[in-house]
mmCIF file of N, CA and C in Angstrom:
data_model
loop_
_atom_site.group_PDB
_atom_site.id
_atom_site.type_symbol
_atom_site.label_atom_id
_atom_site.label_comp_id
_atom_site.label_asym_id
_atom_site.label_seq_id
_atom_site.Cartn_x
_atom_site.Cartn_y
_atom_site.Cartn_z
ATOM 1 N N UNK A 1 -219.749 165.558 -78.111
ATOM 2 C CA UNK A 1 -220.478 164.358 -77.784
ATOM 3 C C UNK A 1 -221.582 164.063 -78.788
ATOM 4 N N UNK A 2 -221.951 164.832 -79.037
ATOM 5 C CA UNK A 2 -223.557 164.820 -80.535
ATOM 6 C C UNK A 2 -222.823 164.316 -81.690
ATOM 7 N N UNK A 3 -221.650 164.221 -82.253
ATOM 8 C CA UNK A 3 -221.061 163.577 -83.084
ATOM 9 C C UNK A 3 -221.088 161.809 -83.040
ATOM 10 N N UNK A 4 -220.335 162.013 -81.688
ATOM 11 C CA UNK A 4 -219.892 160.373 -81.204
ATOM 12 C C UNK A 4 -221.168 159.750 -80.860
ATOM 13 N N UNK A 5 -222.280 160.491 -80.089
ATOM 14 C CA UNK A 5 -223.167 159.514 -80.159
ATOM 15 C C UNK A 5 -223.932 158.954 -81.538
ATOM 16 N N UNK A 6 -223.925 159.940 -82.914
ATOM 17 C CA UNK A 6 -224.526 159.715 -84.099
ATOM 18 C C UNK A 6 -223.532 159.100 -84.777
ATOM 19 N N UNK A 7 -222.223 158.823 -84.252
ATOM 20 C CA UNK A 7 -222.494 157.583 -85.246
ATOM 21 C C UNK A 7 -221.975 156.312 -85.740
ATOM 22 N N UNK A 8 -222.799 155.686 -84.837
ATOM 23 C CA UNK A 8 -223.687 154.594 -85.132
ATOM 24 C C UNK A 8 -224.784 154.953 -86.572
ATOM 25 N N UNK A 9 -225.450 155.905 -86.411
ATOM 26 C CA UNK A 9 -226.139 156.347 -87.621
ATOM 27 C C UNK A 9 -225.575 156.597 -88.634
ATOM 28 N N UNK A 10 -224.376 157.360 -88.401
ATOM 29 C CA UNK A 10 -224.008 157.522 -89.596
ATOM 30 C C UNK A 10 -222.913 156.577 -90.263
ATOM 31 N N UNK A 11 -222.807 155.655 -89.953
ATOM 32 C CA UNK A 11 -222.313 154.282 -91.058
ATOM 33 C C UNK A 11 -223.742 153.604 -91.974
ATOM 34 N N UNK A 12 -224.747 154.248 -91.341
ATOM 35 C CA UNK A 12 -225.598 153.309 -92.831
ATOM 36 C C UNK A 12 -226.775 154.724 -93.232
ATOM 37 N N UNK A 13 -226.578 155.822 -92.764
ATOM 38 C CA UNK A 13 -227.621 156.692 -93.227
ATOM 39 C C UNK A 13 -226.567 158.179 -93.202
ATOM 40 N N UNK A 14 -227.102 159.004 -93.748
ATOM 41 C CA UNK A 14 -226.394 160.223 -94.355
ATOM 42 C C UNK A 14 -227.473 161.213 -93.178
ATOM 43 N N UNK A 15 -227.060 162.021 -92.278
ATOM 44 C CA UNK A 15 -227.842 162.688 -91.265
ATOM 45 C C UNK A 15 -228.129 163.912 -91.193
ATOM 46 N N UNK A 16 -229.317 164.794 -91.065
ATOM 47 C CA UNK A 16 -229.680 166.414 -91.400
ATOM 48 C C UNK A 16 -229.679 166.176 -89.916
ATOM 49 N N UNK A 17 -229.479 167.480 -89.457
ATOM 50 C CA UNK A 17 -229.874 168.249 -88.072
ATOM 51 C C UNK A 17 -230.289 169.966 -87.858
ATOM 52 N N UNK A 18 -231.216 169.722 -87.444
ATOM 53 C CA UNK A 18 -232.159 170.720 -87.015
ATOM 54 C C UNK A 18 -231.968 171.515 -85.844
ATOM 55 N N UNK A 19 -231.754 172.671 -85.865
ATOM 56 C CA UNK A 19 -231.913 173.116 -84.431
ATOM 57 C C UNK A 19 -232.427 174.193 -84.333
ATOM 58 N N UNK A 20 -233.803 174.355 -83.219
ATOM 59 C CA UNK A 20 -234.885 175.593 -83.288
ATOM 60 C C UNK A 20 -234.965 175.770 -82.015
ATOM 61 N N UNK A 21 -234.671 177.197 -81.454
ATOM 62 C CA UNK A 21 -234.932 177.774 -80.246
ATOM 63 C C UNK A 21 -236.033 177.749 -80.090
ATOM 64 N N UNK A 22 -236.913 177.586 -78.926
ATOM 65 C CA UNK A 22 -238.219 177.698 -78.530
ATOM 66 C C UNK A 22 -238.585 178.698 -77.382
ATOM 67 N N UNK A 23 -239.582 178.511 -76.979
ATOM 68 C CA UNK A 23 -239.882 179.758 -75.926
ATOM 69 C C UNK A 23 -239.375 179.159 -75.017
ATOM 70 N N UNK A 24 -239.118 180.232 -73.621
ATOM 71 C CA UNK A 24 -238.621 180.468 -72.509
ATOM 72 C C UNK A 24 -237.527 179.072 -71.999
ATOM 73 N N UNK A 25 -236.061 179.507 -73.194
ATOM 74 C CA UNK A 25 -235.034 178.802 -72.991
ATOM 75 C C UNK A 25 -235.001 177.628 -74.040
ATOM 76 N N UNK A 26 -235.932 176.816 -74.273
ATOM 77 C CA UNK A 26 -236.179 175.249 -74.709
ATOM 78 C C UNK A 26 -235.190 175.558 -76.261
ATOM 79 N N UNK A 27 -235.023 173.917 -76.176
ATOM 80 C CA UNK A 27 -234.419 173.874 -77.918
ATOM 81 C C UNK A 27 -234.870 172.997 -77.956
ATOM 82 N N UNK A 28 -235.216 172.909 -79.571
ATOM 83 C CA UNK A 28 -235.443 171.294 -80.040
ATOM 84 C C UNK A 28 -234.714 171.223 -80.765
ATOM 85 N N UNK A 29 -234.197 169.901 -80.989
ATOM 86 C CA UNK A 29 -232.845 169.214 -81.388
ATOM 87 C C UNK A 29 -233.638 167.871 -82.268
ATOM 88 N N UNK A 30 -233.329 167.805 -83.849
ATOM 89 C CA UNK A 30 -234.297 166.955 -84.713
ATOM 90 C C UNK A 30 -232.969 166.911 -85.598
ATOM 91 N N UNK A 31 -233.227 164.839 -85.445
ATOM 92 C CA UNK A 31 -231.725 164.573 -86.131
ATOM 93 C C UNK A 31 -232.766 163.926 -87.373
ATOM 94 N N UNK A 32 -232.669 164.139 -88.550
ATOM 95 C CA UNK A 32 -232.906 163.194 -89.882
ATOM 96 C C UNK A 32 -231.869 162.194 -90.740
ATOM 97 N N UNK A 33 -232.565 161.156 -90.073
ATOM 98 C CA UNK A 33 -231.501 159.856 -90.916
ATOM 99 C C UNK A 33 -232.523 160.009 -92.380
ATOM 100 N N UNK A 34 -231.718 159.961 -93.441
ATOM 101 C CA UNK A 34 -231.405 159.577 -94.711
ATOM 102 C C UNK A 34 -230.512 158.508 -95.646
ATOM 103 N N UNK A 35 -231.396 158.265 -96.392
ATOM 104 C CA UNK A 35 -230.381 156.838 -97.650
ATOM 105 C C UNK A 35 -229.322 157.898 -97.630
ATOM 106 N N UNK A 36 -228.286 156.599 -97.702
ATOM 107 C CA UNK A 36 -226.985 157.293 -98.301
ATOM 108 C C UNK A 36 -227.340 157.278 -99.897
ATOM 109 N N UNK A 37 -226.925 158.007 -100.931
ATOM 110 C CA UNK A 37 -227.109 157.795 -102.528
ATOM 111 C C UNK A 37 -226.198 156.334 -102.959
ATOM 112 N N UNK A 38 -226.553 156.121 -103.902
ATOM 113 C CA UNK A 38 -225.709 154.801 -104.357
ATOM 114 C C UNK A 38 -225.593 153.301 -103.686
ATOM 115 N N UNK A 39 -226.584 153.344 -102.681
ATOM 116 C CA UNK A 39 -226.643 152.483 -102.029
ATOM 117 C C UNK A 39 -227.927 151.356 -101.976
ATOM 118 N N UNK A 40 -227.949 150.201 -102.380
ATOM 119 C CA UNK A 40 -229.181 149.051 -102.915
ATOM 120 C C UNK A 40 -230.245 148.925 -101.649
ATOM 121 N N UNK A 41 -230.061 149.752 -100.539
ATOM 122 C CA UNK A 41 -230.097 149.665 -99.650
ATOM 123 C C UNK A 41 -231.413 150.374 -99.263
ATOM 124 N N UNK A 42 -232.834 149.503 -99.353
ATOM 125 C CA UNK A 42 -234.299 150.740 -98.924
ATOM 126 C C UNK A 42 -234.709 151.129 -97.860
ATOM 127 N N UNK A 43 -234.362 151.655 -96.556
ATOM 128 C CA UNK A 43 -234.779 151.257 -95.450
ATOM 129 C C UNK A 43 -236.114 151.673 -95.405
ATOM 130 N N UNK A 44 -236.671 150.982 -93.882
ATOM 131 C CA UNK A 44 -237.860 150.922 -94.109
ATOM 132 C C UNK A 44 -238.268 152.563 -93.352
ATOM 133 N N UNK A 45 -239.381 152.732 -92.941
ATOM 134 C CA UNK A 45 -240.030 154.097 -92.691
ATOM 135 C C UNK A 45 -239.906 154.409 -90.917
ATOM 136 N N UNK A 46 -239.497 153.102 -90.103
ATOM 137 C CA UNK A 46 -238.786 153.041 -88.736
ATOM 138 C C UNK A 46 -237.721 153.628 -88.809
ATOM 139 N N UNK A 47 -237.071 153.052 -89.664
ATOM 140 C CA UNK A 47 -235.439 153.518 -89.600
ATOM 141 C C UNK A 47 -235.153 154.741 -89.967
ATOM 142 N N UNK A 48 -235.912 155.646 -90.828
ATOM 143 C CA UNK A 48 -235.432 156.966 -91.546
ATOM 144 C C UNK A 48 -236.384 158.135 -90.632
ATOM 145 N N UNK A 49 -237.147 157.427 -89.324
ATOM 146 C CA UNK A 49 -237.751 158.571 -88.835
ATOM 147 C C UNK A 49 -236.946 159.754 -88.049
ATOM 148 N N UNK A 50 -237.315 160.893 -87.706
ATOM 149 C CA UNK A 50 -236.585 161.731 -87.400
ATOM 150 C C UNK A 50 -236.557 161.302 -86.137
ATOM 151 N N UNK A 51 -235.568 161.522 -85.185
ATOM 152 C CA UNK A 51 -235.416 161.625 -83.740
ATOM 153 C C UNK A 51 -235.869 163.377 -83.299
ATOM 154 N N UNK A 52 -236.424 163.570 -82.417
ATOM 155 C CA UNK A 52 -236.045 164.401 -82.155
ATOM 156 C C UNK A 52 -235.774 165.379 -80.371
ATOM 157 N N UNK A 53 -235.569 165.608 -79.790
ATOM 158 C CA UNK A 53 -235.337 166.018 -78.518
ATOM 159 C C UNK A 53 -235.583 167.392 -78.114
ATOM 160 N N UNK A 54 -236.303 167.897 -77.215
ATOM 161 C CA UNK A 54 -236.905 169.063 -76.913
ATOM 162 C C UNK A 54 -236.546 169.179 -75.321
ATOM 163 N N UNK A 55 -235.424 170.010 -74.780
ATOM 164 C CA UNK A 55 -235.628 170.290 -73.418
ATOM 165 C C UNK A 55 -234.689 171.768 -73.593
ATOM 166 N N UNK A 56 -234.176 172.012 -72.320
ATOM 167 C CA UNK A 56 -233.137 173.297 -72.168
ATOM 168 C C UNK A 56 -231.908 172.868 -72.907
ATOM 169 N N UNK A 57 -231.150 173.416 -72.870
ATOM 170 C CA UNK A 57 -229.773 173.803 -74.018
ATOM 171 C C UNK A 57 -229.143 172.945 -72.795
ATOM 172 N N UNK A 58 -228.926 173.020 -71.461
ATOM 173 C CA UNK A 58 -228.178 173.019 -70.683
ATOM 174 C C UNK A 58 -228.320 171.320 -70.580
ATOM 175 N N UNK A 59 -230.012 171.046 -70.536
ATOM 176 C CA UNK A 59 -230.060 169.462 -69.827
ATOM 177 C C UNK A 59 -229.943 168.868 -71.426
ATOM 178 N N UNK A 60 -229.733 169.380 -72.811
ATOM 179 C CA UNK A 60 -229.511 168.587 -73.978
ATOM 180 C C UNK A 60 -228.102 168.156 -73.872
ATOM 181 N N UNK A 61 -227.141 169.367 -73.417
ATOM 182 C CA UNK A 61 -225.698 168.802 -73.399
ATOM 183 C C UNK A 61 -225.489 168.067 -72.296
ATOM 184 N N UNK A 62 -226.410 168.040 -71.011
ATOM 185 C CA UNK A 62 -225.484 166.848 -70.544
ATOM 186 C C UNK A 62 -226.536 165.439 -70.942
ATOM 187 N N UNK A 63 -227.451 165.619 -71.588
ATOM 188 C CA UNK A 63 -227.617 164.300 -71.928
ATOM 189 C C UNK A 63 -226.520 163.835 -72.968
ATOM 190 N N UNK A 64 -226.120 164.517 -74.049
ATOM 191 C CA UNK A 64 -225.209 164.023 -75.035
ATOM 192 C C UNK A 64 -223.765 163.562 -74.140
ATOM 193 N N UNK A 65 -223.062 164.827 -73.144
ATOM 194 C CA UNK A 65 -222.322 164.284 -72.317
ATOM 195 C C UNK A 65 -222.376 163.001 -71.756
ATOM 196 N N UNK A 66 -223.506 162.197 -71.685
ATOM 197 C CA UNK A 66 -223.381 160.636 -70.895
ATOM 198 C C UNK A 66 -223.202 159.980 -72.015
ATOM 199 N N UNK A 67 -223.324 160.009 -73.442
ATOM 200 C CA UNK A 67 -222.909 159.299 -74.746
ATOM 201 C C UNK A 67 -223.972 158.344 -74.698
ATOM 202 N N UNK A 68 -223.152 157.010 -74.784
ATOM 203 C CA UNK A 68 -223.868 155.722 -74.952
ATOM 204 C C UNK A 68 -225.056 155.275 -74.080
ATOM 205 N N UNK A 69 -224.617 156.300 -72.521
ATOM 206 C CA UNK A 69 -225.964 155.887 -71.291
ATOM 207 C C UNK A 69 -226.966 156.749 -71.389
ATOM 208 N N UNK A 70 -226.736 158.007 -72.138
ATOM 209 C CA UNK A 70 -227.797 159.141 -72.008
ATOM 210 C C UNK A 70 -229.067 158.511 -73.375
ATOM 211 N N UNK A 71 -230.013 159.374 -73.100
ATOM 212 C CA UNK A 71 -231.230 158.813 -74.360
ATOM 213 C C UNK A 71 -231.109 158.766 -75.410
ATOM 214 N N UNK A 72 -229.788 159.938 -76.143
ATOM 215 C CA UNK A 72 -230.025 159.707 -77.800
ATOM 216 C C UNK A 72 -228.834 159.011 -77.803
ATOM 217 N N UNK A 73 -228.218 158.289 -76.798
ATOM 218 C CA UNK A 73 -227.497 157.176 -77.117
ATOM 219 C C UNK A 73 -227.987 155.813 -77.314
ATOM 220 N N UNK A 74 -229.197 155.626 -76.073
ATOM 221 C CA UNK A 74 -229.619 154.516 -76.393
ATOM 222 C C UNK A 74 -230.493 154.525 -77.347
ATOM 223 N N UNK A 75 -231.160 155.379 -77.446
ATOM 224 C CA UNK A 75 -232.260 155.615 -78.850
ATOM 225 C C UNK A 75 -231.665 155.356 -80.085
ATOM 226 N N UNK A 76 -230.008 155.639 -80.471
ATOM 227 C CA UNK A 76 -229.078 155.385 -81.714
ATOM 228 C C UNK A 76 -228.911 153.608 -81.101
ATOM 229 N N UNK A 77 -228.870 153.614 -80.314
ATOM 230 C CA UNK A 77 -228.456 151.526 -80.174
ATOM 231 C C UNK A 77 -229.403 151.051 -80.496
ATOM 232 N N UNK A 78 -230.247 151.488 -80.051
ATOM 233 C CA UNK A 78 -232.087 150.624 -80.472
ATOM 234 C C UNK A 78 -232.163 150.597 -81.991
ATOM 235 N N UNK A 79 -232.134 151.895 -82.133
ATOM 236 C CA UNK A 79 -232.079 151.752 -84.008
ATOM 237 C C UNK A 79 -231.589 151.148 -84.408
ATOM 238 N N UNK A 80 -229.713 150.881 -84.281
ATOM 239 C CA UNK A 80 -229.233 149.952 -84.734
ATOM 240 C C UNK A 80 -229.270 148.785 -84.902
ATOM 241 N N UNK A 81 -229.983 148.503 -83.805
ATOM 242 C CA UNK A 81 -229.845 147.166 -83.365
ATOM 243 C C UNK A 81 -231.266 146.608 -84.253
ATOM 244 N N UNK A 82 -232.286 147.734 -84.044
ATOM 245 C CA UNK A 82 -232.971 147.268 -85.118
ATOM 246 C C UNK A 82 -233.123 147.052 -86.353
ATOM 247 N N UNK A 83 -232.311 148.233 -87.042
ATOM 248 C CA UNK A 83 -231.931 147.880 -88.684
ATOM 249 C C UNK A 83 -231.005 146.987 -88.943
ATOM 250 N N UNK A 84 -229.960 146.440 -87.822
ATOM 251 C CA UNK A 84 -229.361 145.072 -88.086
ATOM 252 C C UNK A 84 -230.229 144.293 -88.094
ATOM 253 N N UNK A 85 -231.128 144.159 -87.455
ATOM 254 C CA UNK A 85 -232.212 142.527 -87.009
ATOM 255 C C UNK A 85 -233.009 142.687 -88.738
ATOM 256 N N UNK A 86 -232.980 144.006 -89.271
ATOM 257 C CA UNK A 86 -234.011 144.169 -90.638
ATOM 258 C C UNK A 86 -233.288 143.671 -91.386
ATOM 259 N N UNK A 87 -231.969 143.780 -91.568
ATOM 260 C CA UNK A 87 -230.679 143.712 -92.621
ATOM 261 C C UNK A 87 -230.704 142.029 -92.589
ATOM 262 N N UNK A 88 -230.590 141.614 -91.393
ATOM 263 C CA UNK A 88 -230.690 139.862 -91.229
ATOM 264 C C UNK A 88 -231.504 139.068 -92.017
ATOM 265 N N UNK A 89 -232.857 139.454 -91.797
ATOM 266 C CA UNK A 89 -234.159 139.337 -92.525
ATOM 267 C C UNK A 89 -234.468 139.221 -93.662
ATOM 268 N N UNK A 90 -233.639 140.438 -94.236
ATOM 269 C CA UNK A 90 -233.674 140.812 -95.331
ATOM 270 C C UNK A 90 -232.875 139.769 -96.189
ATOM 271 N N UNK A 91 -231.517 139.388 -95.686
ATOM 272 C CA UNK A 91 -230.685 138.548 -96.092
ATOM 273 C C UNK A 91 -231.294 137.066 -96.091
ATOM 274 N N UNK A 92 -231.782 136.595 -94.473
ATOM 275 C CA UNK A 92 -232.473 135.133 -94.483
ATOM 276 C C UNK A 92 -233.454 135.139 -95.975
ATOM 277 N N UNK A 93 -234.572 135.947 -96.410
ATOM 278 C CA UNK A 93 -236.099 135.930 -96.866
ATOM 279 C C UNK A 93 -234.997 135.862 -98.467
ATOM 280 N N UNK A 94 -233.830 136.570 -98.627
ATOM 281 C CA UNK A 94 -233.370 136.539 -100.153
ATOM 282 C C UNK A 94 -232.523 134.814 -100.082
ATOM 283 N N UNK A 95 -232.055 134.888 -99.033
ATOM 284 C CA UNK A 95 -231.521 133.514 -99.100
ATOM 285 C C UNK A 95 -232.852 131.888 -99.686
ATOM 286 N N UNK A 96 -233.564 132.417 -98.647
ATOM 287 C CA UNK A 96 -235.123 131.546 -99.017
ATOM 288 C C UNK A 96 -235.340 131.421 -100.267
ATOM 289 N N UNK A 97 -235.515 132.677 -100.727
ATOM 290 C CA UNK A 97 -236.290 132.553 -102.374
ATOM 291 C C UNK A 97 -235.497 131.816 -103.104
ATOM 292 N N UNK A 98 -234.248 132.091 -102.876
ATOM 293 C CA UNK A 98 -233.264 131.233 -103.699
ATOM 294 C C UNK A 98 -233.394 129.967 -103.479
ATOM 295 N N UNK A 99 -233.433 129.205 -102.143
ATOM 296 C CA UNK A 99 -232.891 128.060 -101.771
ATOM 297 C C UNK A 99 -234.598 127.480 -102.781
ATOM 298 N N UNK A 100 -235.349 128.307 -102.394
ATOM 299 C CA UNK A 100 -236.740 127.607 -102.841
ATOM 300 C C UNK A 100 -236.721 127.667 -104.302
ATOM 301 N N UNK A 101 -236.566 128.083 -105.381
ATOM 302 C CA UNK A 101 -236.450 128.569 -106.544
ATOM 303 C C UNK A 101 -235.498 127.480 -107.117
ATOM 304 N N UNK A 102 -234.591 127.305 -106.620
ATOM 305 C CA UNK A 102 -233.288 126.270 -106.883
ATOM 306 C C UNK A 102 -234.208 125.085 -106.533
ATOM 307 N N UNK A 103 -234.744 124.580 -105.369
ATOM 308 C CA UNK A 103 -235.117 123.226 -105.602
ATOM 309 C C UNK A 103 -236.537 123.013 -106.143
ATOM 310 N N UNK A 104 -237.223 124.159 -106.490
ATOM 311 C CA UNK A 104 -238.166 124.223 -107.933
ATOM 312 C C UNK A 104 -237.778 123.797 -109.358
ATOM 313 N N UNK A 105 -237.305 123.998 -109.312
ATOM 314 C CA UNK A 105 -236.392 123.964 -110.554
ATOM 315 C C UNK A 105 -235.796 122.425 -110.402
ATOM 316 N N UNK A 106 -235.141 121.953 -109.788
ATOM 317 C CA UNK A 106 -234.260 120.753 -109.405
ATOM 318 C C UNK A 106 -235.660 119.478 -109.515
ATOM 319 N N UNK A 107 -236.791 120.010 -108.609
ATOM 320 C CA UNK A 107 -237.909 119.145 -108.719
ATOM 321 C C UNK A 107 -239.081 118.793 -109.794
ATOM 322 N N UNK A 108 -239.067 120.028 -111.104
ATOM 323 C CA UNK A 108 -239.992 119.870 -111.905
ATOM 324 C C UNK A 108 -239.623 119.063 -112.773
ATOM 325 N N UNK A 109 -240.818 118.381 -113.283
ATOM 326 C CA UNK A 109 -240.620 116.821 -114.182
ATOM 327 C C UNK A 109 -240.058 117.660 -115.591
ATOM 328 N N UNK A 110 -238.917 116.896 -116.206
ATOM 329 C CA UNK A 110 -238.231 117.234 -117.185
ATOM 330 C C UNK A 110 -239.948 116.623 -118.301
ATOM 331 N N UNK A 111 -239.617 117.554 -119.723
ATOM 332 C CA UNK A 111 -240.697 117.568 -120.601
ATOM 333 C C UNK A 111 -240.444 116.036 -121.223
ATOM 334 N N UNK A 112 -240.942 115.071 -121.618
ATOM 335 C CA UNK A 112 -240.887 114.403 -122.280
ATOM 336 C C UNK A 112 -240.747 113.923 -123.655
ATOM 337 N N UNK A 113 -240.203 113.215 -124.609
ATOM 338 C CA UNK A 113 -240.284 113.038 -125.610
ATOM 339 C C UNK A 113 -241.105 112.720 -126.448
ATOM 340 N N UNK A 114 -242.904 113.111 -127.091
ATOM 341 C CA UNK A 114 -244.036 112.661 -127.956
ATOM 342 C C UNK A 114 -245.231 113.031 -126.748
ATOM 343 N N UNK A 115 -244.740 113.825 -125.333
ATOM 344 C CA UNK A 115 -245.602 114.282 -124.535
ATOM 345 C C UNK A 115 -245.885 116.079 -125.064
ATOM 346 N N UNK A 116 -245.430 116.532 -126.043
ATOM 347 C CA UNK A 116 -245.716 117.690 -125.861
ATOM 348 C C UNK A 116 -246.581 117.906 -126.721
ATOM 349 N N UNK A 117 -247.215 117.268 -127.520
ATOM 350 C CA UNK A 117 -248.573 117.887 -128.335
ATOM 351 C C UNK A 117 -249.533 117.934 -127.293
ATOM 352 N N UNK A 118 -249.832 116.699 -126.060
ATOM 353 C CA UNK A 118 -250.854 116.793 -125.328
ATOM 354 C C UNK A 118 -250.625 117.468 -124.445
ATOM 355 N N UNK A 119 -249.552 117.833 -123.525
ATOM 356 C CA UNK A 119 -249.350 119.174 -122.555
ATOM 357 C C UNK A 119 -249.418 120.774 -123.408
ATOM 358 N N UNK A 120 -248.965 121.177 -124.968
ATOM 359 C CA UNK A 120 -249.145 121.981 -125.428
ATOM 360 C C UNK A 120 -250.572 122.233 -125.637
ATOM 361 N N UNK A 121 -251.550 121.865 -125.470
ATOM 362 C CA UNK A 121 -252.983 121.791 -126.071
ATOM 363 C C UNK A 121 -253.839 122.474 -124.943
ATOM 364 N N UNK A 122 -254.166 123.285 -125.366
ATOM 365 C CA UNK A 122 -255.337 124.293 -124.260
ATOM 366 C C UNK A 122 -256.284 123.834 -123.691
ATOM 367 N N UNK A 123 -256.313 123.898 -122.516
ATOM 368 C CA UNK A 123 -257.469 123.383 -121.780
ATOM 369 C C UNK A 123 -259.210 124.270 -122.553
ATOM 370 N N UNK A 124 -259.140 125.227 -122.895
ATOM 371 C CA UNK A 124 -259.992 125.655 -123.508
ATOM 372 C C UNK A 124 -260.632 124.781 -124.894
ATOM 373 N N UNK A 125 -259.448 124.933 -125.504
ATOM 374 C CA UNK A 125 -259.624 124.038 -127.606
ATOM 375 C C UNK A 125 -260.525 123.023 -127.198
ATOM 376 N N UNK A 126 -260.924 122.900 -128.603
ATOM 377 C CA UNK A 126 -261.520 121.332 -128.865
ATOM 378 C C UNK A 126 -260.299 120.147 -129.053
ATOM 379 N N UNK A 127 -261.065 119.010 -128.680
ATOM 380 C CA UNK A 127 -260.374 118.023 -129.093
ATOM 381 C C UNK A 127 -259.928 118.373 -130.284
ATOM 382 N N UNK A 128 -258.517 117.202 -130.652
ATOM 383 C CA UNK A 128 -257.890 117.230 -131.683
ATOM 384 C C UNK A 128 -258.610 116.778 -132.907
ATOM 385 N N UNK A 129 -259.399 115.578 -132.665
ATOM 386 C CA UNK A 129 -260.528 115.034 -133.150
ATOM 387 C C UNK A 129 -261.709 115.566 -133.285
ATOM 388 N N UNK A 130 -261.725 117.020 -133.373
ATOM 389 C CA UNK A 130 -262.848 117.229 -134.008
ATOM 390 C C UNK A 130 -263.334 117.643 -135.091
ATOM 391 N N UNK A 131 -264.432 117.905 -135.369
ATOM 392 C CA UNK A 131 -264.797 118.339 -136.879
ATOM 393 C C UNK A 131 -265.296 119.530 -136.420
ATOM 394 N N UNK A 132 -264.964 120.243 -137.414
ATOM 395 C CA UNK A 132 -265.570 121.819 -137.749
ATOM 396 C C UNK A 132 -267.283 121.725 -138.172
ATOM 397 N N UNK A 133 -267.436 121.278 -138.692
ATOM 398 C CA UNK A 133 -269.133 121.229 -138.957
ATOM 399 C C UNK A 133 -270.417 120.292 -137.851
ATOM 400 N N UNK A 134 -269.659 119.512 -136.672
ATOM 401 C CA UNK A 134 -270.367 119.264 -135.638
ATOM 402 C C UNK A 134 -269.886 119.704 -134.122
ATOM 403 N N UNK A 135 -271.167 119.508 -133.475
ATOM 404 C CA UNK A 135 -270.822 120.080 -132.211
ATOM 405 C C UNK A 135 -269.600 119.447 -131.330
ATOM 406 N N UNK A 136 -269.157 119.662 -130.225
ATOM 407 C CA UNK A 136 -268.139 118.582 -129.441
ATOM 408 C C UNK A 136 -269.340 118.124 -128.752
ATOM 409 N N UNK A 137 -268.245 116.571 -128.474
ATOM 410 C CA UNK A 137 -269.284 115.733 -127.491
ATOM 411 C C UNK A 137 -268.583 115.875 -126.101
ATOM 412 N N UNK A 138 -269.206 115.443 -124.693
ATOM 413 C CA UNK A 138 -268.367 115.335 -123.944
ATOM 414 C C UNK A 138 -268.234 113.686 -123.965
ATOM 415 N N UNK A 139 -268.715 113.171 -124.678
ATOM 416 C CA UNK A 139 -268.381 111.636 -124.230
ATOM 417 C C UNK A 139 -268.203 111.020 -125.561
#
């Protein structure tokens, strides 16, 4: 059952598991989601946290026994469901830049023909008209 409920995880993360006996009976059970390698894919610091579960050996397997209804089933749906809603996001905000970038571009005034000495000219410089041996005027 600890297989089938992970994965869901494991189609978008590569998974470590931990397992440490504790005093009088207890285990803790610590699953680590990880990037898969080769993948464009950053998740954020929600998604790669460790799960982890601490009770008796006995009440860990039958939580895994209920699968999808027991806690680290729904705890793997929540995740999912949340790194899909990130993946969406992620897709809408790249779609945006584009759509915005494209009609930047589509909207800026083409350069003109005998306009570019006066748009090339630094807001800093002197007039074109000036002389080197007097001051600038402002008027």
């Amino acid at each position: 059952m600890l297989i089938t409920s992970l994965l869901p995880l494991l189609a978008r993360y590569s998974l470590g598991c931990d397992l440490v006996a504790g005093p009088e009976g207890r285990v803790t059970l610590t699953i680590i989601p990880r990037m898969i390698e080769g993948t464009g894919h950053k998740p954020e610091a929600g998604e790669i946290r460790p799960i982890s579960l601490t009770a008796g050996a006995a009440e860990i397997d039958a939580e895994l026994a209920k699968g999808e209804d027991g806690a680290l089933g729904q705890l793997i749906a929540g995740r999912k469901a949340l790194a899909d809603q990130l993946e969406e996001q992620r897709q809408a905000t790249e779609a945006a830049r584009a759509a915005a970038a494209t009609k930047i571009k589509a909207e800026a005034p083409s350069p003109k023909p005998g306009a570019a000495g006066a748009s090339a000219q630094a807001p800093d410089s002197p007039p074109a008209d000036a002389k080197p041996d007097e001051p600038a005027s402002l008027w």
